[in-house]
Short mmCIF file of C-alpha atoms in Angstrom, two decimals:
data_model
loop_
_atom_site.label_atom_id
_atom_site.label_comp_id
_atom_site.label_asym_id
_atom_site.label_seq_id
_atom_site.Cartn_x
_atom_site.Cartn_y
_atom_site.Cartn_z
CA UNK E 1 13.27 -8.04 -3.34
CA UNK E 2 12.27 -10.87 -5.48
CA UNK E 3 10.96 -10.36 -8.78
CA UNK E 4 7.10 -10.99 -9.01
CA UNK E 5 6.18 -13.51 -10.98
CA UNK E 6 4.67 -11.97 -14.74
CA UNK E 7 2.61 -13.47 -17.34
CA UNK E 8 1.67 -10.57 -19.39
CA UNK E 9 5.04 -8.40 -19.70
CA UNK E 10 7.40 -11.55 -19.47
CA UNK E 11 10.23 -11.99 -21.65
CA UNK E 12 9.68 -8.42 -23.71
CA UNK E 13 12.28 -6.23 -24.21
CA UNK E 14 11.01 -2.72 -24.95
CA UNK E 15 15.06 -1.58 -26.17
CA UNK E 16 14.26 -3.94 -29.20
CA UNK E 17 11.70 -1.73 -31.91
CA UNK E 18 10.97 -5.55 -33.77
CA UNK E 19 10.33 -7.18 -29.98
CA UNK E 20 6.77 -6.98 -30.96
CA UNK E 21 6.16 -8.64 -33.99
CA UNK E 22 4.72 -12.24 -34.49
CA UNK E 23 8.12 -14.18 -34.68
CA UNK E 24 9.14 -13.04 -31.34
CA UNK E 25 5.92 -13.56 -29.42
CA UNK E 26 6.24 -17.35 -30.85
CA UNK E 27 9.39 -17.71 -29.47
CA UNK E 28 7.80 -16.88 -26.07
CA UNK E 29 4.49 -19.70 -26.31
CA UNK E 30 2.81 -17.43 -28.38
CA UNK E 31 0.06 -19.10 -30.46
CA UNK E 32 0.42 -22.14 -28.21
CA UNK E 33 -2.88 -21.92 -26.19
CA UNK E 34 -4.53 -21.69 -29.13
CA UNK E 35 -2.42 -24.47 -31.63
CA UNK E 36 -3.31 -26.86 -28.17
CA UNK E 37 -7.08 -26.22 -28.50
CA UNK E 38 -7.56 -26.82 -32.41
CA UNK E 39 -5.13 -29.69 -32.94
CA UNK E 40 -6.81 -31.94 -29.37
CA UNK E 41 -9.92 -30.11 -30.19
CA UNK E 42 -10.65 -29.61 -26.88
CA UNK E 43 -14.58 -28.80 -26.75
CA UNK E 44 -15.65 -25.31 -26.13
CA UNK E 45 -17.63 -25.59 -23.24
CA UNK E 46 -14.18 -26.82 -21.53
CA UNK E 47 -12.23 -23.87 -22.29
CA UNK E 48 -15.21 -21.64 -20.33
CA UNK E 49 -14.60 -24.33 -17.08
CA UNK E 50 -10.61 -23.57 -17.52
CA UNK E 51 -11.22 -19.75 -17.30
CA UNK E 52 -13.98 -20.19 -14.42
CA UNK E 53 -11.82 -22.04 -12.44
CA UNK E 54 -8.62 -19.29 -13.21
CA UNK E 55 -10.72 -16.84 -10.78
CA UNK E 56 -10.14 -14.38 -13.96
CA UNK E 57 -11.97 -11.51 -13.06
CA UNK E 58 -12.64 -8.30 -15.58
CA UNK E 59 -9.33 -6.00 -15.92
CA UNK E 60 -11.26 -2.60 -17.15
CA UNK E 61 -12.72 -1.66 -13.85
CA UNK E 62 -15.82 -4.23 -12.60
CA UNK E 63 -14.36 -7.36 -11.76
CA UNK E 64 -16.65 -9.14 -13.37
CA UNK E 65 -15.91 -13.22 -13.45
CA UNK E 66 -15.10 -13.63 -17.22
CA UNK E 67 -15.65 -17.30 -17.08
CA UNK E 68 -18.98 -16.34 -16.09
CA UNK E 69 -19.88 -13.68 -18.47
CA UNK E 70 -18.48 -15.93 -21.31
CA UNK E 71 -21.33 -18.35 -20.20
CA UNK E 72 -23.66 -16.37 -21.09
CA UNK E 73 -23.67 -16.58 -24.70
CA UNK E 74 -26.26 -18.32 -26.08
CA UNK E 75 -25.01 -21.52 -27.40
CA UNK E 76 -27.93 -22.61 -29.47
CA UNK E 77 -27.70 -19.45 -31.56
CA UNK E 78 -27.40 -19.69 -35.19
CA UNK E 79 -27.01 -16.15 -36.30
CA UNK E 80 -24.07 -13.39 -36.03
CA UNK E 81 -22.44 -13.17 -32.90
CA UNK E 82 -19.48 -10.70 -31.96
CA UNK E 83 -16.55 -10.30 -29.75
CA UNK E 84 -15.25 -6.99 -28.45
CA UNK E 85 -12.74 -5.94 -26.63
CA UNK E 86 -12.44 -2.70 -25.12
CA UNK E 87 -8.83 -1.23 -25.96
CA UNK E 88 -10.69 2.60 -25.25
CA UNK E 89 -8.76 2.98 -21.95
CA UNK E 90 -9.82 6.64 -20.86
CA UNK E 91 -9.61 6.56 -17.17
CA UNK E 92 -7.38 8.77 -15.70
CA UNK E 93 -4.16 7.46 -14.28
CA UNK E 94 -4.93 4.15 -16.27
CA UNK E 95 -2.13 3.28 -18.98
CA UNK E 96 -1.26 -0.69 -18.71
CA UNK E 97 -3.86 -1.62 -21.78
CA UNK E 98 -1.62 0.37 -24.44
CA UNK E 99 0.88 -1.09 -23.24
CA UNK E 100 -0.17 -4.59 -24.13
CA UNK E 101 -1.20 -3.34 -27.60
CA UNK E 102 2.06 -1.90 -27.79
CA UNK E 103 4.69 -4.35 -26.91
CA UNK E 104 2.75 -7.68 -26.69
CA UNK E 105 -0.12 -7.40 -29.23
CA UNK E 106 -0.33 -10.82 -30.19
CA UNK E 107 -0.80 -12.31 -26.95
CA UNK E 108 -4.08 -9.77 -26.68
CA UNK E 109 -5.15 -11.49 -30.26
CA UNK E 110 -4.64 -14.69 -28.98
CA UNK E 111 -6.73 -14.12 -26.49
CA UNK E 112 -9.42 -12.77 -27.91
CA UNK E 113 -9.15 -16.05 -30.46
CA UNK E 114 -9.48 -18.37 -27.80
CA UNK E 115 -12.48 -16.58 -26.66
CA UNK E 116 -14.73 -16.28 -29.74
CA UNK E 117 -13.52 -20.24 -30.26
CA UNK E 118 -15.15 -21.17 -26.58
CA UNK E 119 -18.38 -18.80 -27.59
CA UNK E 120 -18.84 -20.23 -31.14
CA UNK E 121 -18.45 -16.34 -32.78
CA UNK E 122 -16.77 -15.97 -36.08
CA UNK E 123 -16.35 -11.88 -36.01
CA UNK E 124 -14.69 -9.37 -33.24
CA UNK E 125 -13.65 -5.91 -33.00
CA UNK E 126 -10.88 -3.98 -30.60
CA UNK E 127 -11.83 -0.65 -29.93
CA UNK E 128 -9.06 1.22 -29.91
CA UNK E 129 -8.68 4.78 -27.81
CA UNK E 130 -8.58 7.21 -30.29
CA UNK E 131 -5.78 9.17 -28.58
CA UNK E 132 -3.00 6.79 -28.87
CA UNK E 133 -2.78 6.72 -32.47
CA UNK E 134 0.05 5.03 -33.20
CA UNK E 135 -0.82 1.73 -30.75
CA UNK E 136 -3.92 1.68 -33.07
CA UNK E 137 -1.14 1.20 -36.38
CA UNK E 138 0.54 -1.22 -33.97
CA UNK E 139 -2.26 -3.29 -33.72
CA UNK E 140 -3.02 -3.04 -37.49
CA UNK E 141 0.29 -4.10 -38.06
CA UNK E 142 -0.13 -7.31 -35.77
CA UNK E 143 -3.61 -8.14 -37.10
CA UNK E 144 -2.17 -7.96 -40.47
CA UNK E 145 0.70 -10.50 -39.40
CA UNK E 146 -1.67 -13.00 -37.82
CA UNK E 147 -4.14 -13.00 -40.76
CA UNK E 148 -0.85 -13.87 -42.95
CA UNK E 149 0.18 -16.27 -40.62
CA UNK E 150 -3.31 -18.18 -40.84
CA UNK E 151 -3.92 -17.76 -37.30
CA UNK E 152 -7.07 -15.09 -38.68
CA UNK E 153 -9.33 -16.05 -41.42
CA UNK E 154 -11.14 -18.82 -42.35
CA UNK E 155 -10.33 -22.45 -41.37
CA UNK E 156 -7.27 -21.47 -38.94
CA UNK E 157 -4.84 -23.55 -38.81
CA UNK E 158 -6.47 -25.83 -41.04
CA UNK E 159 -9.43 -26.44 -38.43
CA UNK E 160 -13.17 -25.95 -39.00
CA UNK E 161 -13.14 -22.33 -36.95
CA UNK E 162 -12.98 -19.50 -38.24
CA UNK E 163 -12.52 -16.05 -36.93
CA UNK E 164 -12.52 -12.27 -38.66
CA UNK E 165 -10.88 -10.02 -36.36
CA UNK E 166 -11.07 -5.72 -36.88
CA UNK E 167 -9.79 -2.47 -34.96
CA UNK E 168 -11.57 0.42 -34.59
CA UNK E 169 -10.23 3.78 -33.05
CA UNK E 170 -12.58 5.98 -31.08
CA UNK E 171 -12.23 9.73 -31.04
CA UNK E 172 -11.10 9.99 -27.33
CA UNK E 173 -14.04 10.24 -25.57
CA UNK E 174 -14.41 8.94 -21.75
CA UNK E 175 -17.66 7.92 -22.44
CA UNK E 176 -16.91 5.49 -24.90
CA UNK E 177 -14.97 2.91 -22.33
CA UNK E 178 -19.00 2.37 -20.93
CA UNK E 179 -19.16 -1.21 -22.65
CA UNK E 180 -22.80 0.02 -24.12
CA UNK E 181 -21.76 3.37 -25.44
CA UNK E 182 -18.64 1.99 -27.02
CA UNK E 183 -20.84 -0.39 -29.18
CA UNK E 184 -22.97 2.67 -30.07
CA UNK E 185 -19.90 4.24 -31.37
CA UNK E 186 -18.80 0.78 -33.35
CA UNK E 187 -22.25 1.07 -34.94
CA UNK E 188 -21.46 4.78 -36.12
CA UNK E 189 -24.23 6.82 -33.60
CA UNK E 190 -23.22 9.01 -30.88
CA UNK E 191 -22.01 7.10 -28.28
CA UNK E 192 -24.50 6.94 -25.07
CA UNK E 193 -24.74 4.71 -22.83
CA UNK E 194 -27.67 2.31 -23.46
CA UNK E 195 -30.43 1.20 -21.06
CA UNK E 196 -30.14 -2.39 -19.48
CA UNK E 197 -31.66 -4.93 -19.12
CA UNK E 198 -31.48 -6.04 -22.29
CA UNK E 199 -28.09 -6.74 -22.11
CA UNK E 200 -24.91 -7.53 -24.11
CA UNK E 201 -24.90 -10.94 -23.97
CA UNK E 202 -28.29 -11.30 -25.44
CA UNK E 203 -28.64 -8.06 -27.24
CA UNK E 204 -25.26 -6.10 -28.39
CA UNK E 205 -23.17 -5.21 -31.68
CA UNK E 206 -26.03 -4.74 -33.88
CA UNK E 207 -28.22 -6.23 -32.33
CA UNK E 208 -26.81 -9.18 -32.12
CA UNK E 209 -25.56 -11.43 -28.79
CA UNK E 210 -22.21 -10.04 -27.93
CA UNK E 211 -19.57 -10.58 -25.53
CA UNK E 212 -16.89 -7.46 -24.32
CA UNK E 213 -14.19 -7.75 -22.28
CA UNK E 214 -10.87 -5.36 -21.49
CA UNK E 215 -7.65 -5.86 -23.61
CA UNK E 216 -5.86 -6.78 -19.67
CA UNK E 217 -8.33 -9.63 -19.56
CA UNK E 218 -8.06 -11.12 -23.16
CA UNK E 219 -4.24 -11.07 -22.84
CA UNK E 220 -4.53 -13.71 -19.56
CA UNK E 221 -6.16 -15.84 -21.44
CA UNK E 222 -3.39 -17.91 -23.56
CA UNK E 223 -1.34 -18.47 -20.36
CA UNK E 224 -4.47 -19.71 -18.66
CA UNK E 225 -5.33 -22.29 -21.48
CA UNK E 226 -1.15 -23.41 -21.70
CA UNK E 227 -0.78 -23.22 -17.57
CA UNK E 228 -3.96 -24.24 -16.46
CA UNK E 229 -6.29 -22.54 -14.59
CA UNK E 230 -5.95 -23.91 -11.24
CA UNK E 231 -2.41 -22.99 -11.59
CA UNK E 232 -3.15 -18.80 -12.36
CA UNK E 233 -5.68 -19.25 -9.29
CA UNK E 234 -2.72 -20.26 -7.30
CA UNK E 235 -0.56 -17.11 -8.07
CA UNK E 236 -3.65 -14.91 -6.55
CA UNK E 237 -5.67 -15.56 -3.76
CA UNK E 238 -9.18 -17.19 -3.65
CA UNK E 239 -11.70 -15.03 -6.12
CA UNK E 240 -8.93 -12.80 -7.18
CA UNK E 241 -6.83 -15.36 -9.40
CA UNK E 242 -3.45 -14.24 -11.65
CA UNK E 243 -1.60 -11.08 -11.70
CA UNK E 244 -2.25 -7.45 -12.31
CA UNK E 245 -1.12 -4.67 -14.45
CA UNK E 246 -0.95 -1.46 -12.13
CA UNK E 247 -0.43 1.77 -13.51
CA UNK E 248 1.50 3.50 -10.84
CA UNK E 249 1.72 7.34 -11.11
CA UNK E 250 1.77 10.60 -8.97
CA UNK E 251 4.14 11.05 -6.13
CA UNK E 252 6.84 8.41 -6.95
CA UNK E 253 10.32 7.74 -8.00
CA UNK E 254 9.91 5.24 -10.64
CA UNK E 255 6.02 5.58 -12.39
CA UNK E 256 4.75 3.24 -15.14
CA UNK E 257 3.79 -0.25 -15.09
CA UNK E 258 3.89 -3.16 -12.59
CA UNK E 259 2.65 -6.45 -12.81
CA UNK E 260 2.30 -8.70 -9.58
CA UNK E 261 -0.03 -11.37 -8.12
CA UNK E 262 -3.08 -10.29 -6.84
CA UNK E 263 -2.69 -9.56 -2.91
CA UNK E 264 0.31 -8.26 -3.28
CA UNK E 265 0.98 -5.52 -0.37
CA UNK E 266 0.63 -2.22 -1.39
CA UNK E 267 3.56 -1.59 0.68
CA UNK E 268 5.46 -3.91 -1.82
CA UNK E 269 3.88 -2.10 -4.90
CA UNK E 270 5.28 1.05 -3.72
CA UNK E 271 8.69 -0.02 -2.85
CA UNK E 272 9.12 -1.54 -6.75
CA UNK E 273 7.74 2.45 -7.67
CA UNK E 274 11.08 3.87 -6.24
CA UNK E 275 9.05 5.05 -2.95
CA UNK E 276 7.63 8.33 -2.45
CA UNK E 277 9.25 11.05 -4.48
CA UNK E 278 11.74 13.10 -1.77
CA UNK E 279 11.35 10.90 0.99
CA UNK E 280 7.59 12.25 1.78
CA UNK E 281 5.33 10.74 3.59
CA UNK E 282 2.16 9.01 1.83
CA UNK E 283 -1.10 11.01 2.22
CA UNK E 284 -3.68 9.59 0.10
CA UNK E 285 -3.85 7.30 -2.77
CA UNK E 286 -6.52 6.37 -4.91
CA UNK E 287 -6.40 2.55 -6.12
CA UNK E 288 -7.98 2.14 -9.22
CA UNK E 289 -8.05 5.27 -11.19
CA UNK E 290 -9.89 8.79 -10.73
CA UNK E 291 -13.68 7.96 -10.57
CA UNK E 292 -12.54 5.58 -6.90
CA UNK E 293 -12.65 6.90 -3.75
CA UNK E 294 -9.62 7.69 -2.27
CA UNK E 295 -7.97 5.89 0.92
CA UNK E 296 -5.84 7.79 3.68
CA UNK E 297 -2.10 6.63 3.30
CA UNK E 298 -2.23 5.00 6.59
CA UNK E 299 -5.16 2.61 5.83
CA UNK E 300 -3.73 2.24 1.89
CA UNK E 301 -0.02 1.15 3.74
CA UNK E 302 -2.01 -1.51 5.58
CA UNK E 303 -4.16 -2.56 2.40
CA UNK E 304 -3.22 -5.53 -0.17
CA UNK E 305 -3.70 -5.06 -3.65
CA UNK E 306 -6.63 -7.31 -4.96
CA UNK E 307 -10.30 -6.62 -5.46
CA UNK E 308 -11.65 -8.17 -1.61
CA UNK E 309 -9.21 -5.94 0.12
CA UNK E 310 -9.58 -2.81 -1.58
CA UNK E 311 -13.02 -3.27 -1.18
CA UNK E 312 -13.34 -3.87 2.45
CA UNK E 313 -10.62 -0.72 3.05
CA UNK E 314 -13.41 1.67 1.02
CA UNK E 315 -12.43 1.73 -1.98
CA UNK E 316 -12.58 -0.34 -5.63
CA UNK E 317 -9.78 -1.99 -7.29
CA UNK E 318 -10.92 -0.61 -10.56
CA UNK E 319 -8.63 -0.64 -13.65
CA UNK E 320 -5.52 -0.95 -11.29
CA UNK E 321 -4.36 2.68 -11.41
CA UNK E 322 -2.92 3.99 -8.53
CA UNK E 323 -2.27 7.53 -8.22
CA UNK E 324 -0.22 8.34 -5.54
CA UNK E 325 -0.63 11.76 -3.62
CA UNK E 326 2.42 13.04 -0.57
CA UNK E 327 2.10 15.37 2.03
CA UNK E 328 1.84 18.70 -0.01
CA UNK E 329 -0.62 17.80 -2.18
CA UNK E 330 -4.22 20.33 -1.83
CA UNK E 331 -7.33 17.62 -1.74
CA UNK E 332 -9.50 20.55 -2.25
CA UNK E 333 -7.69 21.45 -5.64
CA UNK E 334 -7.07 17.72 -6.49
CA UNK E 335 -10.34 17.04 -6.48
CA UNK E 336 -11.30 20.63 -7.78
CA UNK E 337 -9.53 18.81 -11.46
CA UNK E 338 -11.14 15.82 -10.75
CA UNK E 339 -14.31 17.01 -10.66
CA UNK E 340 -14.10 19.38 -13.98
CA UNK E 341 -13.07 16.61 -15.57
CA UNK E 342 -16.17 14.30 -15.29
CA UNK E 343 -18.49 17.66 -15.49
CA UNK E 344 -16.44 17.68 -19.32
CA UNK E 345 -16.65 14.14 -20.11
CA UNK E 346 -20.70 13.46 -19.30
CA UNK E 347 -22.32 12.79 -21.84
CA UNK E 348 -25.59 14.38 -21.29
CA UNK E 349 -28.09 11.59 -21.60
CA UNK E 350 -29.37 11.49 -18.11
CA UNK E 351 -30.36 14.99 -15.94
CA UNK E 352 -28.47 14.32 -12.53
CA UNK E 353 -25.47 13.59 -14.15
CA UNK E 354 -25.74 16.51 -17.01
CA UNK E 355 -26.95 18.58 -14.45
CA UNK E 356 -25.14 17.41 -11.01
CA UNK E 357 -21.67 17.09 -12.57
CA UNK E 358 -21.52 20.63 -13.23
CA UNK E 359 -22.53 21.59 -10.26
CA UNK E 360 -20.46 19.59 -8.18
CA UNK E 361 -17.63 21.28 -9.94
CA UNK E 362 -19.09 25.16 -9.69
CA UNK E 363 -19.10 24.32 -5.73
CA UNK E 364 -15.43 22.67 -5.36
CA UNK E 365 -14.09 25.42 -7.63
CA UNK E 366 -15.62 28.19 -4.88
CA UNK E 367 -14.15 26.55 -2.59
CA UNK E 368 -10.75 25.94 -4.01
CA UNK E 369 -11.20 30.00 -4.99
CA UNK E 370 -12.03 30.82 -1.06
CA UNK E 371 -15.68 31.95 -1.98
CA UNK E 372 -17.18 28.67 -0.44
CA UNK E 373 -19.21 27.78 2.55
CA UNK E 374 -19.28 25.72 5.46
CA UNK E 375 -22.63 24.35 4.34
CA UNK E 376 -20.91 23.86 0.99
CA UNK E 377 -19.36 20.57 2.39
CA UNK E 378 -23.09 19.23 3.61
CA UNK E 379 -23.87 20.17 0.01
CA UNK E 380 -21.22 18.27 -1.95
CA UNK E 381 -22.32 14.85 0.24
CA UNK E 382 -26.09 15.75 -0.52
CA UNK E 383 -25.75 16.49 -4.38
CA UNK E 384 -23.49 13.34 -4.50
CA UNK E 385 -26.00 11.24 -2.68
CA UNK E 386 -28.75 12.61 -5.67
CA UNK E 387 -26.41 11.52 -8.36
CA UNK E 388 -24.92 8.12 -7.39
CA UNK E 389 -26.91 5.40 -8.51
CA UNK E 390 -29.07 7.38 -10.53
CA UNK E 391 -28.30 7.11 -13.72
CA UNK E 392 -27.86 4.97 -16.84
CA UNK E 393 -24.37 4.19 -16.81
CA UNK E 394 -21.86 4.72 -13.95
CA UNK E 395 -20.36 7.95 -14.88
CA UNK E 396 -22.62 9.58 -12.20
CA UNK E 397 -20.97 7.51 -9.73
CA UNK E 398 -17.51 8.29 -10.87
CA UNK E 399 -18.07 11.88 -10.22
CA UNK E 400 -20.05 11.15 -6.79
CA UNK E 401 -17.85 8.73 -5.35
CA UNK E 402 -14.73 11.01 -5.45
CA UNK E 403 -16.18 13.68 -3.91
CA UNK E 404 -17.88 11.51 -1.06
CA UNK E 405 -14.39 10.37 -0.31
CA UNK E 406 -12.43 13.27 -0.15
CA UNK E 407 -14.82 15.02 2.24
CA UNK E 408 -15.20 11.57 4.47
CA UNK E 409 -11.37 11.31 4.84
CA UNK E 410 -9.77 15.11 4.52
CA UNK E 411 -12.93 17.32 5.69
CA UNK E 412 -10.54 18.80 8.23
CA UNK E 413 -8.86 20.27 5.04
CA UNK E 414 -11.86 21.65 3.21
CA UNK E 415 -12.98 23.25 6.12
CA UNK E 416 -9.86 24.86 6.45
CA UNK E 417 -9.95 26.26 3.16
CA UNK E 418 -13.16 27.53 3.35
CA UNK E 419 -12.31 29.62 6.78
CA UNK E 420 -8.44 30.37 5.60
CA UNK E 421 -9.27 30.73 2.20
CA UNK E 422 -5.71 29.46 1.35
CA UNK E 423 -4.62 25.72 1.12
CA UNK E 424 -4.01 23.94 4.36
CA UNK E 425 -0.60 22.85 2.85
#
């Protein structure tokens, strides 16, 4: 099998401790994207057309065109403006963002330089997932070499711009990765979501306009500046430009991290995971972490792995983790832990997801207990159908959609545990 081409794990070697720090990522173009835009001074408004026409779309979960959301920024505006990125990767299954913080660091920095130079903003903050303690130190450490370097500060590089970076570590909760909430929390309140319009771009951090993006997304951006972005278009497909990070976990021989061009077979993505643990077959997978519906193994075998394609199989590429689930794995009790854990993780704000999320769990855990009902099935769809779409944020929809999916594709099995009142496996 060939190896896939990579742009944001190339060249590291994890067996080196140092393999990290700033002198290696120079050795590998680091800091070049960024040297190439102060010393031709190419104008802002041209680095925005160079990520446009890259097809980079938003790593965290939307798929957002970050081209396009770095238009927004008002360019006329004279005040503060802020750059965020959210590091505060809570979605189950989904690991690939510490990993950049981790062993590539600068190249996320880098990044998030070249954006606040194409959005004329002289502050930014990574929030940090306040679980993973020690890639917050990492990225300390990093920020710490770049601002000694002169690639932070004031006048970088000896060039009129001028950019402040900061971390900030959250306190682990799932809430926090909702781009709204997590600037609550970086202004020191409770973090809830916040209604929309306005939004973000026009009012954010403070007040102020703001721009957020994922710590995936931020780290594409040097190659795109030193490559071009016609050329990370080309190792996609149309709309879906570059590679991907996919966390790859569950039923497999070899989980962690893969990065490969968008469209990429799933088939492939599997094969480079080891293949299914024991030889078993594939039953269901679900392609971009816990809060997307799930897809049949047969329909995920036949399914290529970039946002269009998930999307028109029936599910969402989301943050790219795929959690793999064989032949002897209970759907009912899957989603059962699925389910508790977004009735946990709500935050409270708004009733049918307070109110629904719990519930939703109360009636998978009868069932998964063999107290449930036939009718409980036609109640799971109808409670999910009162919760998606209803509420503030989309953390109502990450506990709906799961549900809605698991019932669509394995009903046959949650009917059989309610009449059997043992697992169909």
């Amino acid at each position: 099998m060939n190896q896939p081409v990579q742009i944001l794990l190339t060249g590291l070697n994890p067996s080196d401790p140092d393999d990290w720090r700033l002198k290696n990522y120079e050795q590998r173009e680091g800091y070049a994207a960024l040297r190439k835009i102060l010393s031709e001074k190419i104008p802002p408004e041209k680095v925005i057309e160079e990520v446009k026409k890259s097809a980079l779309r938003g790593r965290g979960g939307a798929g957002f065109p970050t081209g396009l959301k770095w238009s927004f920024m008002p360019k006329q505006y004279e005040g503060d403006k802020y750059l965020v990125c959210n590091s505060d990767e809570g979605e189950p299954g989904t690991f690939k963002d510490r990993d950049i913080m981790r062993h590539n660091p600068h190249m996320l920095i880098e990044g998030m330089l070249i954006g606040a130079y194409a959005m004329g903003i002289r502050a930014g903050y990574n929030y940090v997932h306040g679980e993973i303690w020690d890639v917050y130190e990492r990225m300390e450490e990093a920020v710490d070499e770049a601002r000694a370097a002169g690639y932070l500060g004031d006048n970088i590089l000896g060039s009129d711009f001028s950019f402040q970076l900061y971390n900030h570590h959250g306190y682990g909760a799932y809430i926090c990765g909702e781009e709204t909430a997590l600037l609550e929390s970086l202004e020191g309140k409770k973090g809830q979501p916040r209604f929309k319009p306005p939004f973000p771009a026009s009012f954010g951090l403070y007040g102020k306009p703001t721009t957020i993006n994922n710590t995936e997304t931020f780290a594409a951006v040097p190659w795109i500046i030193r490559h071009g972005g016609d050329k990370f278009l080309q190792l996609g497909k149309p709309n879906n430009g570059g590679t991907k990070i996919f966390s790859v976990s569950g039923h497999v021989n070899k989980p962690g991290n893969y990065e490969v061009p968008l469209g990429t077979p799933f088939a492939t993505l599997l094969e480079m995971a080891g293949g299914m643990r024991g030889g078993r077959k594939l039953k269901g997978c679900i392609p971009g972490g816990s809060s997307m519906p799930v897809l049949p193994g047969d329909v995920m075998m036949q399914t290529d792995m970039d946002y269009d394609s998930i999307a028109k199989a029936g599910s969402f590429l989301g943050s790219g983790a795929v959690i793999i689930m064989d032949d002897t794995t209970c759907m009912v009790r899957a989603l059962e832990r699925l389910s508790y854990f977004y009735y946990e993780e709500s935050c409270g704000q708004c009733t049918p997801c307070r109110e629904g999320t719990g519930w939703l769990y109360r009636i998978v855990h009868r069932i998964e207990t063999g107290k449930g009902r036939l009718e409980d099935l036609d109640l799971l769809n109808n409670l999910a159908d009162n919760i998606q779409g209803r509420t503030i944020c989309a953390l109502g929809d990450a506990a709906a959609m799961p549900v809605r999916a698991m019932i669509q594709h394995f009903r046959d099995e949650f009917a059989y545990h309610v009449e059997h009142k043992k697992c169909l496996v």
